[in-house]
Coordinates of N, CA and C in Angstrom, one line a residue:
X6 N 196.8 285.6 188.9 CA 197.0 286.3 187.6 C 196.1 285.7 186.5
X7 N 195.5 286.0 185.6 CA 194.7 285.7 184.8 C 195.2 285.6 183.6
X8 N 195.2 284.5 183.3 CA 196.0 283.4 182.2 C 195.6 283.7 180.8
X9 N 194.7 284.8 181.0 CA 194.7 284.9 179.1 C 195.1 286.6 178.9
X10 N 195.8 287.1 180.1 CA 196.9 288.0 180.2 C 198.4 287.4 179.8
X11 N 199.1 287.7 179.2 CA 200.7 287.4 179.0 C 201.2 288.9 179.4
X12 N 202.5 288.5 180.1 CA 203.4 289.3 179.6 C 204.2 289.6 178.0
X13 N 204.6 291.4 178.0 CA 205.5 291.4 176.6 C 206.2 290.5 176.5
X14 N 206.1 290.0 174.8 CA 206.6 289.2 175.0 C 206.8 287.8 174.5
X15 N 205.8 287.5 175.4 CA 205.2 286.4 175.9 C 204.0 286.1 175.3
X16 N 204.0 284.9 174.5 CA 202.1 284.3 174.0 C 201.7 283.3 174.2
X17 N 200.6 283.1 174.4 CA 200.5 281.8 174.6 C 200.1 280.8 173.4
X18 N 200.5 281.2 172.2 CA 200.1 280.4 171.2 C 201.6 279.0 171.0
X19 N 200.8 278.0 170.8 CA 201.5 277.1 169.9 C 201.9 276.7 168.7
X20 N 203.4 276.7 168.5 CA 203.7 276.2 167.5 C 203.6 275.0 166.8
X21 N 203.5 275.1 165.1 CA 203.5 274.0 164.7 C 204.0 272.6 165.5
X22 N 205.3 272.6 165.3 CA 206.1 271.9 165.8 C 206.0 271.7 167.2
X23 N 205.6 272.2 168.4 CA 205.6 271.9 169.5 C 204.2 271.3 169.6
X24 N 203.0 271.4 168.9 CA 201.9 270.4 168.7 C 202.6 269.4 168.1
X25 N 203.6 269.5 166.9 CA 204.1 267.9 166.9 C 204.7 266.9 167.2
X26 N 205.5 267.5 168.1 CA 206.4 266.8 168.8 C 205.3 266.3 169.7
X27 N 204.0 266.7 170.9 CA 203.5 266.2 171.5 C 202.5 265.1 171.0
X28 N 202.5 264.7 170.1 CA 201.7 263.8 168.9 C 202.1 263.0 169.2
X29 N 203.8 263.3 168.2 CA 204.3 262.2 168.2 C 204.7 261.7 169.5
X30 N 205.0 262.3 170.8 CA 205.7 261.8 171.9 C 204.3 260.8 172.5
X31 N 203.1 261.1 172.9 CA 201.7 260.5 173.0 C 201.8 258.9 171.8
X32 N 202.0 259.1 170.7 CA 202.0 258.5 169.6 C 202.5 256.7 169.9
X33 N 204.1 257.4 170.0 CA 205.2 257.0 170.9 C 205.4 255.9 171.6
X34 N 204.3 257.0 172.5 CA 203.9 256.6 174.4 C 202.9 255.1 174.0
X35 N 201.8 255.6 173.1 CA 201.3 254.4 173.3 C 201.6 253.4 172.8
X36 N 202.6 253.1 171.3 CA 203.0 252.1 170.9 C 204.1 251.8 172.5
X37 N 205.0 252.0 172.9 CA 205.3 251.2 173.6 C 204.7 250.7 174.8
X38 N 203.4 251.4 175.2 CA 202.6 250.9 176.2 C 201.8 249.6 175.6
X39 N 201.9 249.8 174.2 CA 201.2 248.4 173.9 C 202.3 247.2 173.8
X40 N 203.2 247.5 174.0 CA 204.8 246.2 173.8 C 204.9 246.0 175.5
X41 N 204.6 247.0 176.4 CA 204.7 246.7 177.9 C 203.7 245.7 178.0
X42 N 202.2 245.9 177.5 CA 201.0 245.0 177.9 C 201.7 243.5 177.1
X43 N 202.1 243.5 175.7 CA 202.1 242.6 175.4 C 203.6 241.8 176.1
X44 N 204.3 242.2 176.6 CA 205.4 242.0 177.4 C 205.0 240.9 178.9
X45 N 204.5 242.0 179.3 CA 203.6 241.6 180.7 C 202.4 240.3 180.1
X46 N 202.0 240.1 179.4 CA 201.4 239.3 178.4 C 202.0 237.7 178.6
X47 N 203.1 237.8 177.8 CA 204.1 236.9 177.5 C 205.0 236.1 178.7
X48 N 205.0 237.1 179.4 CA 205.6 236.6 181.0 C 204.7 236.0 181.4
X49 N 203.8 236.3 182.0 CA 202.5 235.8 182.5 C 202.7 234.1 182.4
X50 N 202.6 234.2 180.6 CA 202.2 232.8 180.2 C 203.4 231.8 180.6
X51 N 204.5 232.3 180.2 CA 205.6 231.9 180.5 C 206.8 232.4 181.5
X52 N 206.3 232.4 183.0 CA 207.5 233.0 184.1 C 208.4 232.3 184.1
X53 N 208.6 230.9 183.8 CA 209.9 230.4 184.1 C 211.1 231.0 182.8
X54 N 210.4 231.0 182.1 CA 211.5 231.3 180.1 C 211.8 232.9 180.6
X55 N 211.1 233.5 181.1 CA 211.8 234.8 181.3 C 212.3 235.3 182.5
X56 N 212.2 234.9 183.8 CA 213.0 235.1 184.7 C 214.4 233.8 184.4
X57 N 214.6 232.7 183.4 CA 215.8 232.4 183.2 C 216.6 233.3 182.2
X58 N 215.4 234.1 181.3 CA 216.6 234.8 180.3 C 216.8 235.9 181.0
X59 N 216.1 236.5 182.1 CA 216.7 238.0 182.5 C 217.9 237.5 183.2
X60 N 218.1 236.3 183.8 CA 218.7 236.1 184.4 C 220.2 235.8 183.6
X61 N 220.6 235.9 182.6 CA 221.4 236.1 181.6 C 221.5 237.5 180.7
X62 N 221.1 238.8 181.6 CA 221.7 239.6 180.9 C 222.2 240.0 182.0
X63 N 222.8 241.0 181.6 CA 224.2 241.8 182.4 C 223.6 243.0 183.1
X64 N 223.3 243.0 184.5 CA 222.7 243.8 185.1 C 223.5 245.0 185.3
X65 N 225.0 244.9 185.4 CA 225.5 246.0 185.6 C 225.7 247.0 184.4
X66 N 225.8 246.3 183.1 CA 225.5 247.1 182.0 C 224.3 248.0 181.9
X67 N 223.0 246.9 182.2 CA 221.7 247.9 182.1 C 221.6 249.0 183.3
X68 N 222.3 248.9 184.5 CA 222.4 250.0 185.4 C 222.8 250.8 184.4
X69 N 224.6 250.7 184.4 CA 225.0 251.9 184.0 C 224.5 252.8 183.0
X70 N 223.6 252.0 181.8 CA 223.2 252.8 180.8 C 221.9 253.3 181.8
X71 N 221.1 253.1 182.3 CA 220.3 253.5 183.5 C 220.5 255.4 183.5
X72 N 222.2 254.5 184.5 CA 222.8 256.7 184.6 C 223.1 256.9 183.7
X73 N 223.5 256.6 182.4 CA 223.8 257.6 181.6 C 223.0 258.3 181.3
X74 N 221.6 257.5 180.8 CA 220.4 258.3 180.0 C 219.9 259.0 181.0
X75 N 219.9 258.7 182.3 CA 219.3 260.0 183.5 C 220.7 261.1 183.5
X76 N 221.4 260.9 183.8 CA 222.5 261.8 183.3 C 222.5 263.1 181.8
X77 N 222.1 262.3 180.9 CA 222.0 263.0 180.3 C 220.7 263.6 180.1
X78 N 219.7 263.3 180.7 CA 218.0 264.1 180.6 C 218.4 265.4 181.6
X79 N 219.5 265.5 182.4 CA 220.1 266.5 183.3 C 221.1 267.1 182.4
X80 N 221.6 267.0 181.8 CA 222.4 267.5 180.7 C 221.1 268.3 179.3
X81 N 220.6 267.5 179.2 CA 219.5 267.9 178.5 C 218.7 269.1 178.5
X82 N 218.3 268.8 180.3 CA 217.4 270.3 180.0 C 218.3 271.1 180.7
X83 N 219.5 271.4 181.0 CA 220.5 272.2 181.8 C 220.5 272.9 180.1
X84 N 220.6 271.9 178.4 CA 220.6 272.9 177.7 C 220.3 273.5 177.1
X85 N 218.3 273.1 177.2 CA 217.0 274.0 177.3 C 217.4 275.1 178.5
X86 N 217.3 275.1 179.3 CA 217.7 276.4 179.8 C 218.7 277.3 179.1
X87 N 219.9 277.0 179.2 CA 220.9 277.7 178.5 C 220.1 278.6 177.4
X88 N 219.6 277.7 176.7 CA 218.9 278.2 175.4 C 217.5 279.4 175.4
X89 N 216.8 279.1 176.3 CA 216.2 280.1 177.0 C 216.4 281.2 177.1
X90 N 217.5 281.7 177.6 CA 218.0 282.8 178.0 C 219.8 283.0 177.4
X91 N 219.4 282.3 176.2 CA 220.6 282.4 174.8 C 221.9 282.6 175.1
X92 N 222.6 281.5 176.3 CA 223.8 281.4 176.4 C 224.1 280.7 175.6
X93 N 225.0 280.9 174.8 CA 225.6 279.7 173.3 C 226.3 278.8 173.8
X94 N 227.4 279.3 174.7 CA 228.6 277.7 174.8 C 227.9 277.5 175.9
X95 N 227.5 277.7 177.2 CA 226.9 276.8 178.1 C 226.0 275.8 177.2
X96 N 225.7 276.3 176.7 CA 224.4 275.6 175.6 C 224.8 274.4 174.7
X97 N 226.1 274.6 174.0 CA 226.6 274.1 173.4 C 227.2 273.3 173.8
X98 N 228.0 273.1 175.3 CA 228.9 271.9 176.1 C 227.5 270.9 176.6
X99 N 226.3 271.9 177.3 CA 225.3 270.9 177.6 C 224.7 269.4 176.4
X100 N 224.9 270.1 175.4 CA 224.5 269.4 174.3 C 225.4 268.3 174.0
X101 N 226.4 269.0 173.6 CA 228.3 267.6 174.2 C 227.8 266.5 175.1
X102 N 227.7 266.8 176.7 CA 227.7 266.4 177.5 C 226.0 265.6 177.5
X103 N 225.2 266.0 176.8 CA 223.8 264.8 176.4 C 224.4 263.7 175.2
X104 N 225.1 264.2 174.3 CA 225.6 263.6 173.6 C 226.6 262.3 174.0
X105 N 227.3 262.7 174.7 CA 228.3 262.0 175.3 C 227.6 260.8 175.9
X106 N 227.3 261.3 177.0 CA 226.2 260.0 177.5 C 225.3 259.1 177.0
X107 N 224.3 259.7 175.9 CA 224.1 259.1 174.5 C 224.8 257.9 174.3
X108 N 226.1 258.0 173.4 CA 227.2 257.5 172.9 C 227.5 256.6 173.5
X109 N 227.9 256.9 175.2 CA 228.0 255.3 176.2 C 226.6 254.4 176.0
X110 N 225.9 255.3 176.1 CA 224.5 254.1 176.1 C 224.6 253.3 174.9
X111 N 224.7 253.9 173.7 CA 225.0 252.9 172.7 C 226.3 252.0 172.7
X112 N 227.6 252.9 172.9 CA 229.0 251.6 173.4 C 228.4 250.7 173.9
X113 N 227.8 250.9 174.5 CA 227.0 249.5 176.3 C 226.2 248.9 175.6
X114 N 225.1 249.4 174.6 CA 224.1 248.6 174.6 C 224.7 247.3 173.2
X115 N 225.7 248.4 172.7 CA 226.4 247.4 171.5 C 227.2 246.4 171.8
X116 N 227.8 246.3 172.8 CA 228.7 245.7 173.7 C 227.7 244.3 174.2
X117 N 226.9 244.3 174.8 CA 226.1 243.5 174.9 C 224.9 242.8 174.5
X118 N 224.6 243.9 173.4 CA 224.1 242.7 172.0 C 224.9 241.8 171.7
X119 N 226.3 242.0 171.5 CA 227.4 241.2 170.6 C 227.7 240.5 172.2
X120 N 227.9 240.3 173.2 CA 227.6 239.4 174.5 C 226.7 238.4 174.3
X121 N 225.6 238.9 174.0 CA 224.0 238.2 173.5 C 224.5 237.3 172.3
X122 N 224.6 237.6 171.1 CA 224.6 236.8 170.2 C 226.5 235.7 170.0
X123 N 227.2 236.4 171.0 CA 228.6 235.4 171.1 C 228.2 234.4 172.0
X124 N 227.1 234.3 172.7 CA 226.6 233.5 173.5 C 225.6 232.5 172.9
X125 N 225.0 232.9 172.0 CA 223.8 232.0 171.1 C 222.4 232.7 171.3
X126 N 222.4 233.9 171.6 CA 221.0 234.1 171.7 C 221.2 235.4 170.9
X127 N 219.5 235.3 170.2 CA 219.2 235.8 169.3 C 217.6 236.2 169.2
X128 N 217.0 237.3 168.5 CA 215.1 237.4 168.4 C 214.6 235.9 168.0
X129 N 215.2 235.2 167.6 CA 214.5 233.9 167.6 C 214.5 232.6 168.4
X130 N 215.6 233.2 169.6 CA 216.0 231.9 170.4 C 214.7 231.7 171.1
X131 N 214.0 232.3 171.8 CA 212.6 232.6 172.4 C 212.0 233.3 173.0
X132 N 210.7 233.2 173.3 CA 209.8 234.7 173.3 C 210.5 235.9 174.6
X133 N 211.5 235.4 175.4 CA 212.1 236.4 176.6 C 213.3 237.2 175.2
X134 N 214.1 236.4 174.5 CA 214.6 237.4 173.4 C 214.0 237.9 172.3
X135 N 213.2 237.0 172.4 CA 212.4 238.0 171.0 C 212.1 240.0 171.5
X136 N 211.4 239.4 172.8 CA 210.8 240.5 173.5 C 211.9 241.3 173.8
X137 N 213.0 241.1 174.5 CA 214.3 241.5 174.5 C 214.9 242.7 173.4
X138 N 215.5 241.8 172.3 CA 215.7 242.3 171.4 C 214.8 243.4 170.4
X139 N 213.6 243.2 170.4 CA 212.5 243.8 170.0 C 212.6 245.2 170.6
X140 N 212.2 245.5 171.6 CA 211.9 246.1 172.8 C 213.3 247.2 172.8
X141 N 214.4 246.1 172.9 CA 215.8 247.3 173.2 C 215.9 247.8 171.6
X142 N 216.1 247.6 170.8 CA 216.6 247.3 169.7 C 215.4 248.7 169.3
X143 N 214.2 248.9 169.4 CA 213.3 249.8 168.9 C 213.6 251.2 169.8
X144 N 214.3 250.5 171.0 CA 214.6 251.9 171.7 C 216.0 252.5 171.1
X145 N 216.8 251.3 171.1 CA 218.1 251.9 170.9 C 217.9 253.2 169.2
X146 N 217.0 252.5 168.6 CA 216.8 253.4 167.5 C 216.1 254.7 167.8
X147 N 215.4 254.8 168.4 CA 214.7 256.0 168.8 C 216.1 257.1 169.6
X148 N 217.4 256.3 170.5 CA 218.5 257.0 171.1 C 219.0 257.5 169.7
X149 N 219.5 256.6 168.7 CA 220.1 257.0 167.3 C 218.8 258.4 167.0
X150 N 218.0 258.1 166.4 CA 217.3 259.6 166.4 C 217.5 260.4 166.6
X151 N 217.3 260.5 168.3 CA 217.6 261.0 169.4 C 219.1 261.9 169.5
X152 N 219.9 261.2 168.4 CA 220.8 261.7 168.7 C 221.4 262.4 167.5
X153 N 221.1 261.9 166.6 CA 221.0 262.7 165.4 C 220.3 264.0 165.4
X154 N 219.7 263.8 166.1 CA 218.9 265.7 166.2 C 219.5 266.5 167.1
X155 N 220.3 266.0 168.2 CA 221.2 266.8 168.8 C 222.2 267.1 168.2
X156 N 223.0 266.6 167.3 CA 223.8 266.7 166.5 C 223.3 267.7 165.6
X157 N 222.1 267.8 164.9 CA 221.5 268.8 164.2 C 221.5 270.4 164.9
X158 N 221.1 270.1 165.9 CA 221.4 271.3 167.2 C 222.5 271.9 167.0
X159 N 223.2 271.2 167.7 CA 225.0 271.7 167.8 C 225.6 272.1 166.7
X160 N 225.7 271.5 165.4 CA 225.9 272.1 164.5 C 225.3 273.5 163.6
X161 N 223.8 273.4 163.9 CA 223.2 274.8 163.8 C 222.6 275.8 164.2
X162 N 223.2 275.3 165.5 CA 222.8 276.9 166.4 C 223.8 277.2 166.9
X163 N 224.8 278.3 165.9 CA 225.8 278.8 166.5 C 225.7 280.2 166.8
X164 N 224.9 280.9 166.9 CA 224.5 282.5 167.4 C 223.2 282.5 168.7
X165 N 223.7 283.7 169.0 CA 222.0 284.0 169.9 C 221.1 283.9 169.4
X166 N 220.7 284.8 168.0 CA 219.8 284.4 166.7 C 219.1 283.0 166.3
X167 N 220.1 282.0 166.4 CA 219.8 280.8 166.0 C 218.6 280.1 167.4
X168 N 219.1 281.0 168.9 CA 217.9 280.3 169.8 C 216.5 281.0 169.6
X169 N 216.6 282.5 169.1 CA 215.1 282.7 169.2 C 214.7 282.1 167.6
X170 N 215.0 282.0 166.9 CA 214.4 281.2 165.7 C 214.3 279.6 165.7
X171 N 214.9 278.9 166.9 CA 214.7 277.7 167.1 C 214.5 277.1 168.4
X172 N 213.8 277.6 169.4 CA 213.7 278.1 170.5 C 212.9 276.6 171.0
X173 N 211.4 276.6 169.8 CA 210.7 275.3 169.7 C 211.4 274.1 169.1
X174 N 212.1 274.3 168.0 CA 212.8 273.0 167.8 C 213.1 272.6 169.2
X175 N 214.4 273.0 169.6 CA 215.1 272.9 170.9 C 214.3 272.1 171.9
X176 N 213.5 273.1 172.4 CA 212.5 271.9 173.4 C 212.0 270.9 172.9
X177 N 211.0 271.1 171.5 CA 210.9 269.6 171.0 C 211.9 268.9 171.2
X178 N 213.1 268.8 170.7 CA 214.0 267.6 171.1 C 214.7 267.9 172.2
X179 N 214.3 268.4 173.5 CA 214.6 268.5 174.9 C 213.6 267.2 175.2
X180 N 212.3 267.2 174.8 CA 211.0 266.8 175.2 C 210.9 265.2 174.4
X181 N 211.6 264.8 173.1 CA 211.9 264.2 172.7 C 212.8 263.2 173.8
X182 N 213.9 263.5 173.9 CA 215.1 263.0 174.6 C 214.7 262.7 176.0
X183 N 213.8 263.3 176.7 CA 213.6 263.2 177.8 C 212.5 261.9 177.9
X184 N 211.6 261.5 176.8 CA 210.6 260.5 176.6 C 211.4 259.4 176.2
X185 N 213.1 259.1 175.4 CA 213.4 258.3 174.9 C 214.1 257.8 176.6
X186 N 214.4 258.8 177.7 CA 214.6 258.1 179.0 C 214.4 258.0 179.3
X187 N 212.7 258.3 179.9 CA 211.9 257.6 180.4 C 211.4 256.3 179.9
X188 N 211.2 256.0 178.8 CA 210.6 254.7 178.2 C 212.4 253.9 178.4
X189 N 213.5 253.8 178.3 CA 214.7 253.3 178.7 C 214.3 252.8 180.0
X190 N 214.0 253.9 181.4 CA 213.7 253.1 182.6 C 212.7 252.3 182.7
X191 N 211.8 252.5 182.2 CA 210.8 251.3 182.1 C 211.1 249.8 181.8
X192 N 211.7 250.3 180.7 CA 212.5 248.9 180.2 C 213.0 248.0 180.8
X193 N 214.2 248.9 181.0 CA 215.1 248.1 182.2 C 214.3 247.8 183.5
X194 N 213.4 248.4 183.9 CA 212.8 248.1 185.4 C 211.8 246.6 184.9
X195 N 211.4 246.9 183.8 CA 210.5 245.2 183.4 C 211.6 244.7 182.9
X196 N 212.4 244.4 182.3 CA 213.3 243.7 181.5 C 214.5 243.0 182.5
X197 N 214.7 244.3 182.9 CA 216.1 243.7 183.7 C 215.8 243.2 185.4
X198 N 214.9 244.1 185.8 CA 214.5 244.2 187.5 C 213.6 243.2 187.7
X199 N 212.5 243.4 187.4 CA 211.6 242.8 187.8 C 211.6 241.3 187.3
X200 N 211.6 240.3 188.8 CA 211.4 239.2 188.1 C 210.2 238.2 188.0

């Protein structure tokens, strides 16, 4: 088929916003590819300080937040589809149910900050918490974002209307949410896994 044919319909032009969201997600991408180098950096120099501090966090907490945020990148685009083809409440539970999983990530990740600091460690104890805290702490804010715009969603797209007029928002923050889980596994795969 020849690609600068569309079906009715169908164009191939881009929106503001879906060039911006790919900016920023690129943008994003490479600030924390440059916290991975400088990470991998800092280990290097120091493998015993940080395979003793990974060794003091809570492996089964960073699993589980693991499935949640994969959990919910399956919730996520289950409600880019919906939206697609402008089912509202399948649409609208998928959103719930990204949300929801969200929400554990943060219960967990808050749960074991306050683990971290009832224990004495802190961004200044040493360069394995600095990096630590740094690192989670810039992601967990990006989930808050992350989830604040889903909440933006939910609350205003209550018609069929509301998906073809926000059709791009929506995937932007499908595409959004799905970058804030992938950089999450990464994390945890250097932070928590790898020793």
């Amino acid at each position: 088929m020849d690609p600068s044919v569309t079906t009715p319909g169908h164009t191939t032009h881009r929106s503001p916003t879906e060039t911006g969201i790919w900016v920023f997600i690129l943008a994003d991408l490479s600030i924390f590819a440059l916290y991975f180098v400088v990470f991998a950096f800092e280990k290097s120099r120091m493998p015993e300080l940080f395979i003793a501090g990974q060794q003091t966090l809570n492996q089964t907490f960073g699993g589980i937040n693991t499935l949640l945020l994969l959990t919910s990148s399956y919730f996520m685009a289950r409600a880019v589809q919906f939206a697609r083809i402008g089912a509202l409440q399948p649409f609208q539970q998928a959103l719930g149910r990204t949300m929801l999983c969200g929400t554990g990530f943060l219960v967990i990740k808050t749960i074991e900050y306050s683990d971290k600091f009832s224990g004495g460690y802190h961004i200044a104890t040493d360069a394995f918490f600095r990096n630590y805290f740094a690192f989670t702490g810039f992601h967990m804010l990006h989930v808050i974002l992350g989830m604040s715009l889903l909440l933006y969603l939910r609350l205003f797209i209550r018609s069929s209307q509301g998906f073809q007029q926000n059709l791009h928002n929506i995937e932007g923050v499908g595409l959004y949410w799905h970058m804030v889980d992938l950089l999450w596994v990464i994390l945890f795969t250097l932070i928590y896994r790898v020793p």
